[in-house]
Amino acid sequence: MRKRLAVLVLLAACQKPAAVPPTKAAVPSTSSPASMSHGEAKVDNPAVPLDRVADAPPRSTSRRHRIRLVSVHVTHIVAPGVAFQAWTFDSMVPGPALRVTVGDTVDFTLINGAPIPHSIDFHAAEIAPSRAYINVMPKDSVHFSFVARVPGAFMYHCGTAPAALHIASGMYGALIVDPVTPRPAAREFVLVQSEFYLAPTTDSTKPRTLGWQKMLDLSPDYVVFNGVAGQYAAHPIQVKPGELLRFYVVDAGPNRVSSFHVVGAIFERVFEDAFGPPKQGVQTSSIPVGGGVIFEVRLAEPGLYPFVTHAFGDATKGAVGVLRAGNPTGSASH
Ligand SMILES: [Cu+2]
């Protein structure tokens, strides 16, 4: 009898849900270390994977761009120990950063290497969606071309219904369209802000699936720049004090507006729309979901400068990075 009980206890222990990354946090500690304000993510943390550098691709030299993207389903690491069943362009979340110049022709092909229909929608294109943004069946492809007419930082994404499901699963990216007259020389970066919604699980060994109800409730588990929570805090971006920095920031959503801000700096110029003069002397600027904004800024002195969405609940969920200007001593808050 006792042996049978022991077996039952053992079975119960085996069936106990494995530890999974928390989706609901307790009220956090208020005793932050003195060395770091705005410490929404730990600086210099090798435990966080660096998915990609944030550097923008170089300005285009060709006037015709043969761009081919493949829709693929892969496992994507959102945070340490958090694998997600992602739907992607070219196996990346976000998809590759693309860059063309006003007047260039984009000669585009989407190949569907996934088991369900996908599509593409380029916000930089002026084209009939019913012709170009059609659903592509598995193993099929679609081809179309367009001329980029308007400069800016544009989103591209899968638009297959429900679009929220395809975007929240990882199918988005940034397309920079440069003006014909080049912008002043600068260090240039591309950031795509987006959200991840995780379904509850009891098996920590399997990649997480999308939490549809959380997506409808606008309650993400992670809000990130370039696909990974806090990756540029864990791996700060090295820059020089005083040099001109230019950020092409796209908000892929699918739900949360970005309130982009660099702690310790004021944006010299903000290009919210492609035509017309930029705003000057801006502390924080919002990027609508499905929009892109270009930010220019200089950092006044050596130091660590966090960049965040100033919607700090979202920064706490991972939308935070750090610029390391020069070789500072000490550290920062945030
Ligand atoms: Cu899709």
Coordinates of C-alpha atoms and ligand atoms in Angstrom, one line a residue:
M1 CA 0.0 0.0 0.0
R2 CA 2.8 2.4 1.0
K3 CA 4.7 1.5 -2.1
R4 CA 1.6 2.2 -4.2
L5 CA 1.2 5.6 -2.5
A6 CA 4.9 6.3 -3.2
V7 CA 4.4 5.6 -6.9
L8 CA 1.3 7.8 -6.9
V9 CA 3.3 10.6 -5.3
L10 CA 6.1 10.1 -7.8
L11 CA 3.6 10.2 -10.7
A12 CA 2.1 13.4 -9.3
A13 CA 5.5 15.0 -9.0
C14 CA 6.2 14.0 -12.6
Q15 CA 3.0 15.6 -13.8
K16 CA 3.7 18.9 -11.9
P17 CA 4.0 21.6 -14.5
A18 CA 7.6 22.5 -15.3
A19 CA 8.9 25.9 -14.5
V20 CA 8.1 28.4 -17.3
P21 CA 9.1 32.0 -17.8
P22 CA 6.7 34.2 -15.7
T23 CA 4.0 36.0 -17.6
K24 CA 2.7 37.8 -14.5
A25 CA 5.1 39.6 -12.3
A26 CA 4.8 40.4 -8.6
V27 CA 5.2 44.0 -7.6
P28 CA 8.9 44.7 -8.1
S29 CA 11.5 45.7 -5.6
T30 CA 12.0 49.4 -5.0
S31 CA 15.6 49.1 -3.9
S32 CA 17.4 49.6 -7.2
P33 CA 21.2 49.6 -7.1
A34 CA 22.6 53.1 -6.8
S35 CA 24.8 52.6 -9.9
M36 CA 22.0 52.3 -12.4
S37 CA 18.8 54.3 -12.9
H38 CA 16.4 53.4 -15.8
G39 CA 17.7 49.9 -15.1
E40 CA 14.8 48.2 -16.9
A41 CA 17.4 45.7 -18.3
K42 CA 20.8 44.8 -17.1
V43 CA 23.7 46.3 -18.9
D44 CA 26.5 44.0 -20.3
N45 CA 24.5 40.8 -19.8
P46 CA 25.9 37.9 -21.9
A47 CA 22.8 35.8 -20.9
V48 CA 20.7 37.8 -23.4
P49 CA 21.3 36.8 -27.0
L50 CA 22.3 39.5 -29.4
D51 CA 20.1 38.6 -32.3
R52 CA 21.6 41.3 -34.6
V53 CA 23.5 44.5 -34.6
A54 CA 21.3 47.6 -34.9
D55 CA 23.4 49.2 -37.7
A56 CA 21.4 50.3 -40.7
P57 CA 22.4 48.8 -44.1
P58 CA 24.3 51.2 -46.3
R59 CA 22.6 53.6 -48.7
S60 CA 21.7 51.9 -51.9
T61 CA 23.8 52.4 -55.0
S62 CA 21.6 50.4 -57.4
R63 CA 18.5 51.9 -59.0
R64 CA 16.8 48.6 -59.4
H65 CA 16.5 46.2 -56.4
R66 CA 15.7 42.5 -56.9
I67 CA 14.4 41.7 -53.4
R68 CA 13.3 38.2 -52.6
L69 CA 11.9 37.2 -49.2
V70 CA 10.9 33.7 -48.1
S71 CA 8.2 33.2 -45.5
V72 CA 9.4 30.5 -43.1
H73 CA 8.2 29.3 -39.7
V74 CA 11.1 29.0 -37.2
T75 CA 11.8 29.1 -33.5
H76 CA 12.8 32.6 -32.3
I77 CA 14.5 33.4 -29.0
V78 CA 12.6 36.4 -27.5
A79 CA 14.5 36.4 -24.2
P80 CA 16.8 34.0 -22.3
G81 CA 14.9 30.7 -22.0
V82 CA 12.0 31.9 -24.0
A83 CA 11.6 30.3 -27.4
F84 CA 8.7 31.3 -29.6
Q85 CA 7.1 29.6 -32.6
A86 CA 7.6 32.5 -35.0
W87 CA 6.4 33.1 -38.5
T88 CA 9.0 35.1 -40.3
F89 CA 10.4 36.6 -43.5
D90 CA 13.8 35.0 -44.1
S91 CA 13.9 33.2 -40.7
M92 CA 14.4 36.5 -38.9
V93 CA 12.2 38.5 -36.5
P94 CA 12.0 41.3 -37.7
G95 CA 12.7 40.4 -41.3
P96 CA 15.7 41.9 -43.0
A97 CA 16.2 45.7 -43.0
L98 CA 15.9 46.8 -46.6
R99 CA 17.1 50.1 -48.1
V100 CA 16.4 51.9 -51.4
T101 CA 16.4 55.5 -52.7
V102 CA 13.5 57.6 -54.0
G103 CA 13.0 56.8 -57.6
D104 CA 14.4 53.2 -57.3
T105 CA 12.4 50.3 -58.6
V106 CA 11.8 47.5 -56.2
D107 CA 11.4 44.2 -58.1
F108 CA 10.0 42.0 -55.4
T109 CA 9.3 38.3 -55.0
L110 CA 7.7 36.6 -52.0
I111 CA 8.2 32.8 -51.9
N112 CA 6.0 30.9 -49.4
G113 CA 8.1 28.2 -47.7
A114 CA 5.6 27.8 -44.9
P115 CA 2.7 25.4 -44.6
I116 CA 0.0 28.1 -44.5
P117 CA -0.8 31.1 -46.7
H118 CA 1.2 34.3 -46.2
S119 CA 1.5 37.7 -48.1
I120 CA 3.3 41.0 -48.0
D121 CA 2.3 44.6 -47.6
F122 CA 5.0 47.3 -48.3
H123 CA 3.9 50.6 -46.7
A124 CA 6.4 52.3 -49.0
A125 CA 4.5 51.2 -52.1
E126 CA 1.5 52.7 -53.8
I127 CA -0.1 49.8 -55.5
A128 CA -3.4 47.9 -55.6
P129 CA -3.4 45.4 -52.6
S130 CA -5.8 43.2 -54.6
R131 CA -3.1 42.7 -57.2
A132 CA 0.1 42.7 -55.1
Y133 CA -0.7 41.9 -51.5
I134 CA -2.5 38.6 -52.3
N135 CA -2.3 35.5 -50.2
V136 CA 0.5 33.2 -51.4
M137 CA -0.2 29.5 -50.9
P138 CA 2.5 27.1 -49.6
K139 CA 5.2 26.5 -52.2
D140 CA 3.8 29.3 -54.4
S141 CA 5.1 32.8 -54.9
V142 CA 4.0 36.3 -55.9
H143 CA 6.0 38.9 -57.9
F144 CA 5.4 42.6 -58.4
S145 CA 7.4 45.8 -58.7
F146 CA 7.0 49.4 -57.5
V147 CA 8.8 52.6 -57.6
A148 CA 9.6 54.1 -54.1
R149 CA 8.3 57.7 -54.3
V150 CA 8.3 58.9 -50.7
P151 CA 11.4 59.0 -48.4
G152 CA 11.1 57.7 -44.9
A153 CA 11.2 54.7 -42.6
F154 CA 8.5 52.3 -43.7
M155 CA 7.0 49.1 -42.3
Y156 CA 6.5 46.0 -44.3
H157 CA 4.5 43.0 -43.0
C158 CA 2.4 40.0 -43.8
G159 CA -1.2 41.1 -44.3
T160 CA -2.9 37.7 -44.4
A161 CA -6.0 37.6 -42.2
P162 CA -6.1 37.8 -39.4
A163 CA -3.2 40.3 -39.9
A164 CA -2.8 40.7 -36.1
L165 CA -2.0 37.0 -35.9
H166 CA 0.6 37.1 -38.6
I167 CA 2.2 40.3 -37.3
A168 CA 2.2 39.2 -33.7
S169 CA 3.9 36.0 -34.9
G170 CA 6.8 37.9 -36.3
M171 CA 6.1 38.8 -39.9
Y172 CA 7.3 42.4 -40.3
G173 CA 10.3 44.5 -41.0
A174 CA 11.7 47.9 -42.0
L175 CA 12.3 49.4 -45.4
I176 CA 14.3 52.7 -45.5
V177 CA 13.6 55.0 -48.5
D178 CA 16.4 57.6 -48.7
P179 CA 15.9 61.0 -50.3
V180 CA 17.7 61.5 -53.6
T181 CA 20.0 64.1 -51.9
P182 CA 21.7 62.1 -49.1
R183 CA 21.1 63.1 -45.5
P184 CA 24.1 64.4 -43.6
A185 CA 26.7 61.7 -42.7
A186 CA 25.8 59.9 -39.4
R187 CA 26.0 56.6 -37.6
E188 CA 22.7 55.0 -38.6
F189 CA 20.6 52.4 -36.9
V190 CA 17.4 50.6 -37.6
L191 CA 15.1 49.7 -34.7
V192 CA 11.8 47.8 -35.1
Q193 CA 9.6 47.9 -32.0
S194 CA 7.2 45.0 -31.6
E195 CA 5.3 42.8 -29.1
F196 CA 5.2 39.2 -28.2
Y197 CA 2.2 37.5 -26.7
L198 CA 2.7 34.1 -25.2
A199 CA 0.0 31.4 -24.6
P200 CA 0.1 29.7 -21.2
T201 CA 2.1 26.5 -21.2
T202 CA 3.0 23.8 -18.8
D203 CA 5.9 22.4 -20.8
S204 CA 9.0 24.6 -20.6
T205 CA 10.8 22.4 -23.2
K206 CA 8.6 23.4 -26.1
P207 CA 8.6 26.8 -27.9
R208 CA 5.8 29.1 -26.7
T209 CA 2.8 29.6 -29.0
L210 CA 1.0 32.9 -29.6
G211 CA -1.5 34.0 -26.9
W212 CA -4.4 35.2 -29.0
Q213 CA -6.5 36.4 -26.1
K214 CA -3.5 38.4 -24.7
M215 CA -3.1 39.9 -28.1
L216 CA -6.7 41.0 -28.2
D217 CA -6.4 42.3 -24.7
L218 CA -3.3 44.4 -25.7
S219 CA -1.3 42.7 -23.0
P220 CA 2.1 41.6 -24.3
D221 CA 4.6 39.6 -22.4
Y222 CA 7.5 41.3 -24.2
V223 CA 7.9 44.5 -26.0
V224 CA 11.2 44.6 -27.9
F225 CA 13.6 46.3 -30.3
N226 CA 14.7 44.1 -33.1
G227 CA 13.1 40.9 -31.8
V228 CA 14.8 40.4 -28.5
A229 CA 13.9 41.9 -25.1
G230 CA 16.6 44.2 -23.8
Q231 CA 19.3 43.0 -26.3
Y232 CA 20.9 46.4 -26.7
A233 CA 21.0 47.0 -22.9
A234 CA 22.7 43.6 -22.5
H235 CA 25.0 44.5 -25.5
P236 CA 25.2 48.3 -25.5
I237 CA 25.6 50.1 -28.8
Q238 CA 29.0 51.8 -28.9
V239 CA 29.0 55.4 -30.3
K240 CA 31.1 58.5 -29.9
P241 CA 30.1 61.6 -27.9
G242 CA 29.1 64.4 -30.2
E243 CA 28.7 62.4 -33.3
L244 CA 25.5 62.6 -35.2
L245 CA 23.3 59.5 -34.6
R246 CA 20.3 58.7 -36.8
F247 CA 17.7 56.2 -35.9
Y248 CA 15.1 54.8 -38.3
V249 CA 12.5 53.5 -35.9
V250 CA 9.5 51.5 -37.2
D251 CA 6.7 50.4 -34.8
A252 CA 5.4 47.0 -36.0
G253 CA 3.1 46.6 -33.1
P254 CA 0.6 45.0 -33.6
N255 CA -0.8 47.1 -30.8
R256 CA 1.5 49.4 -28.8
V257 CA 2.4 52.9 -29.9
S258 CA 6.1 53.7 -29.3
S259 CA 7.1 56.8 -27.3
F260 CA 10.7 56.9 -28.4
H261 CA 13.1 58.7 -26.1
V262 CA 16.8 58.8 -25.4
V263 CA 17.6 59.4 -21.7
G264 CA 20.0 62.3 -21.3
A265 CA 19.5 63.7 -24.8
I266 CA 17.1 65.8 -26.9
F267 CA 16.5 65.0 -30.5
E268 CA 18.0 67.6 -32.8
R269 CA 15.6 66.7 -35.6
V270 CA 12.6 64.3 -35.9
F271 CA 11.2 63.4 -39.3
E272 CA 7.7 62.2 -38.7
D273 CA 6.7 62.6 -42.3
A274 CA 8.8 62.5 -45.4
F275 CA 7.9 65.8 -46.8
G276 CA 8.1 69.1 -45.0
P277 CA 10.5 70.4 -42.4
P278 CA 11.4 68.2 -39.4
K279 CA 10.5 69.0 -35.8
Q280 CA 13.5 70.3 -33.9
G281 CA 14.3 70.0 -30.2
V282 CA 12.1 67.1 -29.3
Q283 CA 12.3 65.1 -26.0
T284 CA 10.0 62.2 -27.0
S285 CA 8.1 61.4 -30.2
S286 CA 5.5 58.8 -30.8
I287 CA 5.7 56.3 -33.6
P288 CA 2.2 55.0 -34.5
V289 CA 1.7 51.3 -35.0
G290 CA 2.4 50.8 -38.7
G291 CA 4.5 53.9 -38.8
G292 CA 8.2 54.9 -39.0
V293 CA 10.0 58.0 -37.7
I294 CA 13.6 59.2 -38.2
F295 CA 15.4 60.6 -35.2
E296 CA 18.7 62.5 -35.2
V297 CA 20.5 63.1 -31.9
R298 CA 24.0 63.8 -30.5
L299 CA 25.1 62.6 -27.0
A300 CA 26.7 65.5 -25.1
E301 CA 29.5 63.6 -23.2
P302 CA 30.8 60.1 -22.5
G303 CA 28.3 58.0 -20.7
L304 CA 25.6 55.4 -20.8
Y305 CA 22.4 56.7 -22.4
P306 CA 19.3 54.4 -22.3
F307 CA 16.9 54.5 -25.2
V308 CA 13.4 53.4 -24.4
T309 CA 9.7 53.7 -25.3
H310 CA 8.8 56.1 -22.5
A311 CA 5.6 54.0 -22.0
F312 CA 7.6 52.4 -19.2
G313 CA 5.5 49.4 -18.7
D314 CA 6.6 48.5 -22.2
A315 CA 10.2 49.4 -21.4
T316 CA 10.0 47.1 -18.4
K317 CA 8.9 44.3 -20.8
G318 CA 12.0 44.7 -22.9
A319 CA 11.8 47.9 -25.1
V320 CA 15.0 49.3 -23.7
G321 CA 18.6 49.6 -25.0
V322 CA 21.7 51.5 -24.1
L323 CA 24.0 53.7 -26.1
R324 CA 27.6 53.7 -24.7
A325 CA 29.2 57.0 -25.7
G326 CA 33.0 56.9 -25.5
N327 CA 34.4 55.0 -22.6
P328 CA 32.5 56.2 -19.6
T329 CA 33.3 55.4 -16.0
G330 CA 30.4 54.5 -13.7
S331 CA 26.9 53.7 -15.0
A332 CA 23.5 55.1 -15.4
S333 CA 20.1 54.9 -14.0
H334 CA 17.2 53.7 -16.2
Ligands
CU1 CU 1.7 35.7 -42.8

